[in-house]
PDB file of C-alpha atoms in Angstrom:
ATOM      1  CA  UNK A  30      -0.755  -4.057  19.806  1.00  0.00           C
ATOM      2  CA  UNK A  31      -0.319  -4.519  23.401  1.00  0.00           C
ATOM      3  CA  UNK A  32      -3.252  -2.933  25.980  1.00  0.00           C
ATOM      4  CA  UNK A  33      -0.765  -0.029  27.261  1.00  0.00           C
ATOM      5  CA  UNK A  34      -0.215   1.291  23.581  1.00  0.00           C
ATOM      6  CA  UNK A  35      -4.156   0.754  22.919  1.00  0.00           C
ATOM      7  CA  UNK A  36      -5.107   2.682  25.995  1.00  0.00           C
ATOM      8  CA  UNK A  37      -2.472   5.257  25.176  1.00  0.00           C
ATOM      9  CA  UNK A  38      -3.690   5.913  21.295  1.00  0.00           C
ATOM     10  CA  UNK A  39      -7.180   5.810  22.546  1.00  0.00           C
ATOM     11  CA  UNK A  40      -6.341   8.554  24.884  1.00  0.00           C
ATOM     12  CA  UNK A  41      -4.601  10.701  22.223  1.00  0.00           C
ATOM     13  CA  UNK A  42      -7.971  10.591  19.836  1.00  0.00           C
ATOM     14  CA  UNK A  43     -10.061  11.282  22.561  1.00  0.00           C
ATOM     15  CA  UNK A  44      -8.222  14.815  22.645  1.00  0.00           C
ATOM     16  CA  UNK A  45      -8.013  15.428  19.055  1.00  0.00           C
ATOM     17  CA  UNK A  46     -11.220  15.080  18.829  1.00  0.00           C
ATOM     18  CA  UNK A  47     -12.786  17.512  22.201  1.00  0.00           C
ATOM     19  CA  UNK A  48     -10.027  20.006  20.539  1.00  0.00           C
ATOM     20  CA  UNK A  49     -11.762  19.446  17.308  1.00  0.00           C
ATOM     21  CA  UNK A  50     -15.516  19.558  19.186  1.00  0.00           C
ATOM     22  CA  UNK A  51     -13.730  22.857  21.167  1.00  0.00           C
ATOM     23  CA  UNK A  52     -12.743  24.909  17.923  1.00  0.00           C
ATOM     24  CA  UNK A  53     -16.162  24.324  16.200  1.00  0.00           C
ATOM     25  CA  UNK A  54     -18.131  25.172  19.151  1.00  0.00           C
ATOM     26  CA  UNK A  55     -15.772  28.596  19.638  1.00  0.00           C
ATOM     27  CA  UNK A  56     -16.668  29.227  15.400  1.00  0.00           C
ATOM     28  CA  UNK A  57     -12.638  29.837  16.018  1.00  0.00           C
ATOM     29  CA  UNK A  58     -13.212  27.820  11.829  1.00  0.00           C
ATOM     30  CA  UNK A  59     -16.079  28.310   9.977  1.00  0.00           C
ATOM     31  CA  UNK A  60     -18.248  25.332   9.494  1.00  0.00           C
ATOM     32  CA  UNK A  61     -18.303  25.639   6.243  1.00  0.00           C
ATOM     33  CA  UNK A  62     -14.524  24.699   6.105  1.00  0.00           C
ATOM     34  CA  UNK A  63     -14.464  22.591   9.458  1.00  0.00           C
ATOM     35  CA  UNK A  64     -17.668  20.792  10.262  1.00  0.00           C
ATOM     36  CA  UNK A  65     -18.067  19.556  13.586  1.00  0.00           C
ATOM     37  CA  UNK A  66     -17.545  15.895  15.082  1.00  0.00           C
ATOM     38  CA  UNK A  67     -21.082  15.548  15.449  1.00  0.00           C
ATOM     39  CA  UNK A  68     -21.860  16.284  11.551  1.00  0.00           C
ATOM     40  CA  UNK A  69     -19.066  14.687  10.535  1.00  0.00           C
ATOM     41  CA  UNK A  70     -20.703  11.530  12.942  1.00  0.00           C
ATOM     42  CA  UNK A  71     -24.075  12.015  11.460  1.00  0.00           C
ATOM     43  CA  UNK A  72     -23.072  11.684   7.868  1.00  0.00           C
ATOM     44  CA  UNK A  73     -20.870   8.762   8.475  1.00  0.00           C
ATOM     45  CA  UNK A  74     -24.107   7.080  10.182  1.00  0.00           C
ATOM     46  CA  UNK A  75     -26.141   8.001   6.788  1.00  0.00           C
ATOM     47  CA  UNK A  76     -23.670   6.747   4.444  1.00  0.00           C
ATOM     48  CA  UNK A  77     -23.660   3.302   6.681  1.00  0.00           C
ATOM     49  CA  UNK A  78     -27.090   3.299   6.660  1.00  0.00           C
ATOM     50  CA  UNK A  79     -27.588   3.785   2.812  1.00  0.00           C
ATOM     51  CA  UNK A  80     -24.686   1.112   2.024  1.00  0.00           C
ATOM     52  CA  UNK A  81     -22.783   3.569  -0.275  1.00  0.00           C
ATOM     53  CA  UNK A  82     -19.613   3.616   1.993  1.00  0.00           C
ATOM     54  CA  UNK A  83     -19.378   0.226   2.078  1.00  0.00           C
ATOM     55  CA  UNK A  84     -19.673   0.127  -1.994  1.00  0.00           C
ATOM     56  CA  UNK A  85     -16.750   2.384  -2.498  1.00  0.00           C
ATOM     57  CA  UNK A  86     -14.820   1.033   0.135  1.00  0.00           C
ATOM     58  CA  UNK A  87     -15.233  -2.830  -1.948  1.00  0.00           C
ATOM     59  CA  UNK A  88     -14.743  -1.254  -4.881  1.00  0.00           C
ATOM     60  CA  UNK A  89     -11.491   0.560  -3.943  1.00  0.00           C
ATOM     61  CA  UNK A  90     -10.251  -2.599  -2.145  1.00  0.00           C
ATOM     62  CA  UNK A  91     -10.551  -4.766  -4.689  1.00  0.00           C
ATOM     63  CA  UNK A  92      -8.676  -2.379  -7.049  1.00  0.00           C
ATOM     64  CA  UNK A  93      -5.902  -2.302  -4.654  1.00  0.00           C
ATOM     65  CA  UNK A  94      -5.678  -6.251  -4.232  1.00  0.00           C
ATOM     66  CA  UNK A  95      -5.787  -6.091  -7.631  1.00  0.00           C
ATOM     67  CA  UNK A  96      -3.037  -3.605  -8.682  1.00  0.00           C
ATOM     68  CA  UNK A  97      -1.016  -5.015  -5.249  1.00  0.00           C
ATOM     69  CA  UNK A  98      -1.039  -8.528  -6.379  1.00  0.00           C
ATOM     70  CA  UNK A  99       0.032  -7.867 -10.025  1.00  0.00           C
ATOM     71  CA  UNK A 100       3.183  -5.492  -8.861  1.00  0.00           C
ATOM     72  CA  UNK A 101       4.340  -8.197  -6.630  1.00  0.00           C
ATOM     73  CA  UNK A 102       4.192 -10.944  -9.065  1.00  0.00           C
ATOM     74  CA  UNK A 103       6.247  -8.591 -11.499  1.00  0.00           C
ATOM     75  CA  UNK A 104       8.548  -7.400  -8.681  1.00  0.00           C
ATOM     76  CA  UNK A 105       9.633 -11.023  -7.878  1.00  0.00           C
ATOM     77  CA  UNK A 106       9.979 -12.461 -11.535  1.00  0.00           C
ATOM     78  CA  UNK A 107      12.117  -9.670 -12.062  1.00  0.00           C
ATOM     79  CA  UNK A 108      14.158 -10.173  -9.215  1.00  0.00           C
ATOM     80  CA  UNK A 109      14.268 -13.859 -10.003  1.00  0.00           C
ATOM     81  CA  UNK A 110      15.846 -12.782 -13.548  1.00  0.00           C
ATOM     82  CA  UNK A 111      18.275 -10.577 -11.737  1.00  0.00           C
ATOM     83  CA  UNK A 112      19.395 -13.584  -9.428  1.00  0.00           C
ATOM     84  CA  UNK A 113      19.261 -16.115 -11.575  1.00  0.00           C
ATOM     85  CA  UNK A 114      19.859 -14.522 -15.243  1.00  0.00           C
ATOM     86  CA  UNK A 115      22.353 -12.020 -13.726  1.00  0.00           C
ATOM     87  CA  UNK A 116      23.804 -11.425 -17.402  1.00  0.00           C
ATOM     88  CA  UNK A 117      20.262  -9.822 -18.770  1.00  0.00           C
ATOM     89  CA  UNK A 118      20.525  -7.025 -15.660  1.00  0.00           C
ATOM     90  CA  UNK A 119      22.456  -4.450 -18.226  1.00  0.00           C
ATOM     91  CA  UNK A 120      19.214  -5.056 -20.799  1.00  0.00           C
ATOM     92  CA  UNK A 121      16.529  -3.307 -18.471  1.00  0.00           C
ATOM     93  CA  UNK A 122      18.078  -2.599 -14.945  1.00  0.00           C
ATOM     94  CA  UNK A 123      18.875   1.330 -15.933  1.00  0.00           C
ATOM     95  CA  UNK A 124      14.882   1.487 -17.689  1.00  0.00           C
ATOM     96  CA  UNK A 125      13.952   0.091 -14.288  1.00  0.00           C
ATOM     97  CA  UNK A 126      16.153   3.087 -12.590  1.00  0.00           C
ATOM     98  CA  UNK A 127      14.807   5.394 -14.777  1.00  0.00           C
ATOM     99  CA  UNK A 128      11.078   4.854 -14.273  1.00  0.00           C
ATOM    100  CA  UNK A 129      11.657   4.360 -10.307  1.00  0.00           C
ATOM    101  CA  UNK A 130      12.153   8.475 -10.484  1.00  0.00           C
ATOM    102  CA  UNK A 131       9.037   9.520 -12.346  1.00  0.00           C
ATOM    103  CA  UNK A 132       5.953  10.079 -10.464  1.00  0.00           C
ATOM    104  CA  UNK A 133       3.381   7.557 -10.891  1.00  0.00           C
ATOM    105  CA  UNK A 134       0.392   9.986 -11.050  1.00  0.00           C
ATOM    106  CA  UNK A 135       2.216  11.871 -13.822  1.00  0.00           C
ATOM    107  CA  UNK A 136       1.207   9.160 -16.158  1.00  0.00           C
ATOM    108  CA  UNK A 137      -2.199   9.638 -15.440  1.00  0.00           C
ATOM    109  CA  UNK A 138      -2.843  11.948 -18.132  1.00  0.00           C
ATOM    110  CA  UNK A 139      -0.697   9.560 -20.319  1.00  0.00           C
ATOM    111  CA  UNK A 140      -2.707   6.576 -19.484  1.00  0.00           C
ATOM    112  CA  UNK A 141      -6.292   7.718 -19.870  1.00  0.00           C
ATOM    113  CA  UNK A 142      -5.310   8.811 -23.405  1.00  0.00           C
ATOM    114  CA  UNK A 143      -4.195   5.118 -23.776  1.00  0.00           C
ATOM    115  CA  UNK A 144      -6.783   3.368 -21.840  1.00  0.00           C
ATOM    116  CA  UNK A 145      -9.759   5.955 -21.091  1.00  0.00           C
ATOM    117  CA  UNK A 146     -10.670   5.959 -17.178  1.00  0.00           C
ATOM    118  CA  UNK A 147     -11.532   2.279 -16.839  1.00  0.00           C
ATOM    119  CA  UNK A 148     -10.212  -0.478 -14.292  1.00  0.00           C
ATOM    120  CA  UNK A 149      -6.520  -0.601 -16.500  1.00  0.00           C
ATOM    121  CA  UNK A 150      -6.191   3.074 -15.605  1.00  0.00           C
ATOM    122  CA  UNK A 151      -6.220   2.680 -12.238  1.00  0.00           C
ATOM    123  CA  UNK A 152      -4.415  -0.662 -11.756  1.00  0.00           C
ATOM    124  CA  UNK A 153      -1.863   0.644 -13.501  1.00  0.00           C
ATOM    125  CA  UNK A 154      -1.299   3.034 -11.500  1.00  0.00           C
ATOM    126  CA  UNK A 155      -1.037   1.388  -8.641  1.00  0.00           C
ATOM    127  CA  UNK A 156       1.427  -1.117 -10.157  1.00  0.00           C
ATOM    128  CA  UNK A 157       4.115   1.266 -10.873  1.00  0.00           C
ATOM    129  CA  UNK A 158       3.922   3.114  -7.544  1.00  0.00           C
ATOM    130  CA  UNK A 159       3.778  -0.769  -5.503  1.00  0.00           C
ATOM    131  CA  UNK A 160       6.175  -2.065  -7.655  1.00  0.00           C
ATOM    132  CA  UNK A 161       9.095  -0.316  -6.704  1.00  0.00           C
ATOM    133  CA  UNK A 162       9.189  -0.533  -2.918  1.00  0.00           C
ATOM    134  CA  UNK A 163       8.641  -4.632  -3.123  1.00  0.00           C
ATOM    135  CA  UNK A 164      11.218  -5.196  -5.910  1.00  0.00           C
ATOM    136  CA  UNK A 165      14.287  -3.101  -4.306  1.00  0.00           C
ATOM    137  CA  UNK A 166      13.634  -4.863  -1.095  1.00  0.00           C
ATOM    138  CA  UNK A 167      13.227  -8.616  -2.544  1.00  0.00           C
ATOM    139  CA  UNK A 168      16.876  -7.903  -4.603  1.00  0.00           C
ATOM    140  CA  UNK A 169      18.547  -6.579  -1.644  1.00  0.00           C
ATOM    141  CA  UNK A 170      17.178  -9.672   0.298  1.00  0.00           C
ATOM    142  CA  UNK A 171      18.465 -12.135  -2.986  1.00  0.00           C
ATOM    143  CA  UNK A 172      21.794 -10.400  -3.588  1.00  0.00           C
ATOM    144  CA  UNK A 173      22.225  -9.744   0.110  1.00  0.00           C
ATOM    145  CA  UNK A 174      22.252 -13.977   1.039  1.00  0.00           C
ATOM    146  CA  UNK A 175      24.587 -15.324   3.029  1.00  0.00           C
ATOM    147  CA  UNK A 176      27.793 -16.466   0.760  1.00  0.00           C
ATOM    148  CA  UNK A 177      28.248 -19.391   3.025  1.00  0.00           C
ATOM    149  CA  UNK A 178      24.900 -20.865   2.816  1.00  0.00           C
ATOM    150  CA  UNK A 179      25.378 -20.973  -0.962  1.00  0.00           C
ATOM    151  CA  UNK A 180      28.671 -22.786  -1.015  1.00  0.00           C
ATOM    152  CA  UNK A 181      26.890 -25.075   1.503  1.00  0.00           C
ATOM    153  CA  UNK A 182      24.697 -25.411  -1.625  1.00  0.00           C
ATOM    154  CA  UNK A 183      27.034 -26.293  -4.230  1.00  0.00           C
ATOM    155  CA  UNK A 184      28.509 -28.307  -2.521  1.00  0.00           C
ATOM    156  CA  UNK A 185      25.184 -30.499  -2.487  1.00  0.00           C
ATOM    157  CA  UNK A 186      25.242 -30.193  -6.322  1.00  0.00           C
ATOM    158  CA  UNK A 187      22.539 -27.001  -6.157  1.00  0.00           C
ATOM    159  CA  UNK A 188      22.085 -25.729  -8.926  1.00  0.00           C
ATOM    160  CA  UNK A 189      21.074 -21.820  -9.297  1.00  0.00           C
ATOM    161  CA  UNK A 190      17.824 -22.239  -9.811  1.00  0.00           C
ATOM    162  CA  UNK A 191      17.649 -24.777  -6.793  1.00  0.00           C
ATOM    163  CA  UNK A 192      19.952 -22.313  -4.681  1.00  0.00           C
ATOM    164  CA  UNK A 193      17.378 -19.677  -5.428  1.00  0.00           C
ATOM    165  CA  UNK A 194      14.064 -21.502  -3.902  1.00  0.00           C
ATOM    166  CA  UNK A 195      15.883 -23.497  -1.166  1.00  0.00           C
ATOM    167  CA  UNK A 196      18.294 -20.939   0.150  1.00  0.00           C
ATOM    168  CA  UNK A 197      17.528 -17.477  -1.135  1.00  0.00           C
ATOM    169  CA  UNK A 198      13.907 -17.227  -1.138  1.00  0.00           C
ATOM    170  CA  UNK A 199      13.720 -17.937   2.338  1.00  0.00           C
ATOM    171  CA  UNK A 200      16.752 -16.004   3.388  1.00  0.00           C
ATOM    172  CA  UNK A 201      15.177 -13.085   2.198  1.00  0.00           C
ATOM    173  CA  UNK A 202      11.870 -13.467   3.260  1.00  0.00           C
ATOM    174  CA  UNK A 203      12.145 -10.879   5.934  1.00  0.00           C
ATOM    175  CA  UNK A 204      13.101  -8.324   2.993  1.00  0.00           C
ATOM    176  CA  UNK A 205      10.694  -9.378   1.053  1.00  0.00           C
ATOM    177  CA  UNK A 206       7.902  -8.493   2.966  1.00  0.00           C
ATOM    178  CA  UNK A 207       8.830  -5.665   4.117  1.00  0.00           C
ATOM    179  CA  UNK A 208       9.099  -4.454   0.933  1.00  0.00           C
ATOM    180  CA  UNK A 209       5.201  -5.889   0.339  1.00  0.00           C
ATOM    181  CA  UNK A 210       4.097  -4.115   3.209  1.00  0.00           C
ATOM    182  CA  UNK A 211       5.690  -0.917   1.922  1.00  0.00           C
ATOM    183  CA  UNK A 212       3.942  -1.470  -0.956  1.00  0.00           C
ATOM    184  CA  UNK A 213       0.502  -2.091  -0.113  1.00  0.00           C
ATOM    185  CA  UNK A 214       0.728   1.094   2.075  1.00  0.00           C
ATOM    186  CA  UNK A 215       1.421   2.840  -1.296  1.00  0.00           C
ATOM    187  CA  UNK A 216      -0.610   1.313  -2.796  1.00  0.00           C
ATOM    188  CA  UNK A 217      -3.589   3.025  -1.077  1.00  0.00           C
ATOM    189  CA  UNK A 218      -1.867   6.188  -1.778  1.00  0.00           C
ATOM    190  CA  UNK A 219      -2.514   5.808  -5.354  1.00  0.00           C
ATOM    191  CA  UNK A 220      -5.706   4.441  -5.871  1.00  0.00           C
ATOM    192  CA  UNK A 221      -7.217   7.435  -4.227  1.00  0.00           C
ATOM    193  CA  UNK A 222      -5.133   9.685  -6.363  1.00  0.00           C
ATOM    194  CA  UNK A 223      -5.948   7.958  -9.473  1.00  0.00           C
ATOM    195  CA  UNK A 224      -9.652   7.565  -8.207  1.00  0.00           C
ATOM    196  CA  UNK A 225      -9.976  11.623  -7.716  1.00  0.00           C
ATOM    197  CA  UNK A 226      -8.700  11.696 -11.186  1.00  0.00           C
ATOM    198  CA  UNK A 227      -9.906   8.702 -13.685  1.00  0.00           C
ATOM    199  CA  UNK A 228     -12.920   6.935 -11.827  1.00  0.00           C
ATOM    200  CA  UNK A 229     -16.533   7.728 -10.950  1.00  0.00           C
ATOM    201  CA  UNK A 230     -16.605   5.336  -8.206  1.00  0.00           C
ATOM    202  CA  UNK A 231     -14.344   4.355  -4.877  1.00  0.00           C
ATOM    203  CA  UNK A 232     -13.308   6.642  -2.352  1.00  0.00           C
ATOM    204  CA  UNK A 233     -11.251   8.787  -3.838  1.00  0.00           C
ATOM    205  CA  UNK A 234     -14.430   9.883  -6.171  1.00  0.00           C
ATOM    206  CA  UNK A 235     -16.442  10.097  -3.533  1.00  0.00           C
ATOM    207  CA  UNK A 236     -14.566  12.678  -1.575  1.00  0.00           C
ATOM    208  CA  UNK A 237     -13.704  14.647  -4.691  1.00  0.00           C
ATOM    209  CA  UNK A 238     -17.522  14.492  -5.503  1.00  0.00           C
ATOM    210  CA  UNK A 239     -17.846  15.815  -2.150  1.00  0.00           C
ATOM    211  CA  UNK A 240     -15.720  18.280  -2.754  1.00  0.00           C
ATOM    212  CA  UNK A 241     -17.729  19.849  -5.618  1.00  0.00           C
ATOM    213  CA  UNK A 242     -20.964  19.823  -3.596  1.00  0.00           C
ATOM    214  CA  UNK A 243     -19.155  22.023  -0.932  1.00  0.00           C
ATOM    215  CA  UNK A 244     -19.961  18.654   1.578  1.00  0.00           C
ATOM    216  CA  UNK A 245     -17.028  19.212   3.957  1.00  0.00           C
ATOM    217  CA  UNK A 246     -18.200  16.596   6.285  1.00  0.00           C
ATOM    218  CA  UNK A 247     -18.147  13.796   3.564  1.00  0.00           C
ATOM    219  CA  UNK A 248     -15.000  14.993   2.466  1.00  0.00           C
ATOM    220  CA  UNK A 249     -13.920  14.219   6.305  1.00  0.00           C
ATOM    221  CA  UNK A 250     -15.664  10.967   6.530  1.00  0.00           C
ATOM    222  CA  UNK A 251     -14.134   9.992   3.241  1.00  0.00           C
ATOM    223  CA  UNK A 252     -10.108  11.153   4.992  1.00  0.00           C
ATOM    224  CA  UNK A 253     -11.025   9.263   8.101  1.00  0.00           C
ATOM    225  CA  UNK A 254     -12.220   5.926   6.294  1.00  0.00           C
ATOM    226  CA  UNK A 255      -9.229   5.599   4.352  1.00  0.00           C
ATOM    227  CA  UNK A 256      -7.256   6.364   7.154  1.00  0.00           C
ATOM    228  CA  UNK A 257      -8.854   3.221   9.047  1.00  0.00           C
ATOM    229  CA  UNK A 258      -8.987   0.772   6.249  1.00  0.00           C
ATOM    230  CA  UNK A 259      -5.403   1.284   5.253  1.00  0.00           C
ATOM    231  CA  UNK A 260      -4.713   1.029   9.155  1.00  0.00           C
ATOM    232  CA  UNK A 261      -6.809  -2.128   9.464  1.00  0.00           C
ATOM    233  CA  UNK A 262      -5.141  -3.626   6.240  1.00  0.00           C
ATOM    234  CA  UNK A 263      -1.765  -2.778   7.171  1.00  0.00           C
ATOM    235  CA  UNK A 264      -2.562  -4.594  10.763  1.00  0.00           C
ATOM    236  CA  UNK A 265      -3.861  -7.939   8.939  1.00  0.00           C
ATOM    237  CA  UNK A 266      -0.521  -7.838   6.801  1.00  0.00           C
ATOM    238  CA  UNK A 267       1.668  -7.119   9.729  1.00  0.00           C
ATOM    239  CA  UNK A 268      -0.135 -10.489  12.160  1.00  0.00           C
ATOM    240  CA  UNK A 269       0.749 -12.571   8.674  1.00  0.00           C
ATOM    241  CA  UNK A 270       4.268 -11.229   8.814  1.00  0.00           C
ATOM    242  CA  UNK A 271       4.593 -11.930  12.720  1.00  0.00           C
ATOM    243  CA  UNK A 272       3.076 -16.079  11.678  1.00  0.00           C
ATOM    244  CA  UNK A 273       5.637 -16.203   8.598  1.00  0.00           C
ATOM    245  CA  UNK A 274       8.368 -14.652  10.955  1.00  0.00           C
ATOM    246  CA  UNK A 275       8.073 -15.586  14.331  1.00  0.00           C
ATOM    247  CA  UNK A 276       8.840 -12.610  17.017  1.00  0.00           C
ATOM    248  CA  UNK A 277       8.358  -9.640  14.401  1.00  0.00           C
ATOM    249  CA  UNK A 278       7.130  -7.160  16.341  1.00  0.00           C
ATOM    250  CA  UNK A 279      10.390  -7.335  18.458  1.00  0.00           C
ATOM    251  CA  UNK A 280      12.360  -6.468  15.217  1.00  0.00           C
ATOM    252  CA  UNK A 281      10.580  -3.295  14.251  1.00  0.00           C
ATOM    253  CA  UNK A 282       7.181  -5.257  12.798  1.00  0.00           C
ATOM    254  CA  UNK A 283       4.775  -3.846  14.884  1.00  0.00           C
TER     255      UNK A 283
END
């Protein structure tokens, strides 16, 4: 992110937040419902102090490397079976169709029954709602290779499983991670869903516990963290993407 754009954003926070000061100060909101920056500020501070932020923040992380990691790995074997096995695509290609369109979190219910509300719950979750998003964009990077480039293979005597790692993988690396990126965003998305639901620890407990103590300002805090560790993550993916593919950020990376 380039200084401009940084002195730009911090400008535009800097106003949310007087507005935000403004409206609590005028008790144009109740307190009760909107807290003000300063309470919001003070509990933040208290949860940094005590260390339990920083728990559910690990905890939630590591549940999302987890359940990010595991739909990848999926995502691209599958892909690599629809490249290289393209005969097997009519056995589970419309199952894969099919469960693209339901809801994730609708097999919540479904899945505590199976596996009560420990770490299998929630992983799962977040593998069918990553999962998606990285294996469309991997096939349409595989299926979407140049023709030429793989009749410059044959005629070297590659064979398709050869054509696949030394001319398809990294013609489509660009797809590929996009669709990674994509997914990790969602990712996030999920685990705090499936945390307000099956977990009793990680953010998304913590600001539905929150919630049912009437602490508005935690529930804030809780929002806000999120918000900057999904931003922060999404930043560290994006600098790998700009080393893997050099000049990113001038194609829409940034």
């Amino acid at each position: 992110m380039n200084k401009n754009k940084v002195i730009k954003t911090s400008i535009s926070i800097i106003i949310l937040v007087l507005i935000w000061s403004i409206v609590t100060k005028m008790d144009i909101v109740s307190s009760y419902i909107l807290p003000s920056p300063s309470k919001v500020l003070d509990s933040l501070l208290k949860m940094i102090k005590s260390g339990e932020i920083f728990e559910d923040i690990y905890i939630s992380y590591i549940r999302v490397l987890k359940g990010f990691f595991i739909a990848t790995l999926l995502a691209f074997l599958l892909a690599m079976v629809r490249v290289i096995l393209p005969k097997f695509n009519d056995y589970y290609e419309n199952i894969v169709q099919f469960l693209k369109n339901v809801p994730p979190l609708s097999l919540i219910s479904l899945l505590i029954l199976w596996f009560g509300i420990g770490e299998t719950t929630k992983i799962g979750i977040i593998v069918l709602t990553a999962f998606f998003p990285i294996y469309l964009n991997t096939v349409k990077g595989f299926v979407s290779c140049d023709k030429k480039l793989l009749e410059v293979g044959e005629i070297y005597g590659y064979s398709k499983v050869n054509s696949f790692f030394k001319i398809r993988i990294p013609y489509a690396m660009s797809d590929i991670l996009v669709g990674m990126r994509i997914g990790l965003g969602y990712s996030w998305r999920a685990i705090i869903s499936a945390e307000m639901i099956a977990a009793s620890t990680g953010l998304g407990h913590m600001i539905l516990f929150a919630q049912q103590m009437s602490r508005t300002d935690k529930v804030i805090v809780g929002i806000l963290v999120i918000g900057v560790v999904g931003y922060i993550t999404d930043r560290l993916f994006a600098l790998i993407i700009d080393k893997a593919l050099k000049g990113s950020e001038e194609n829409g990376w940034d």
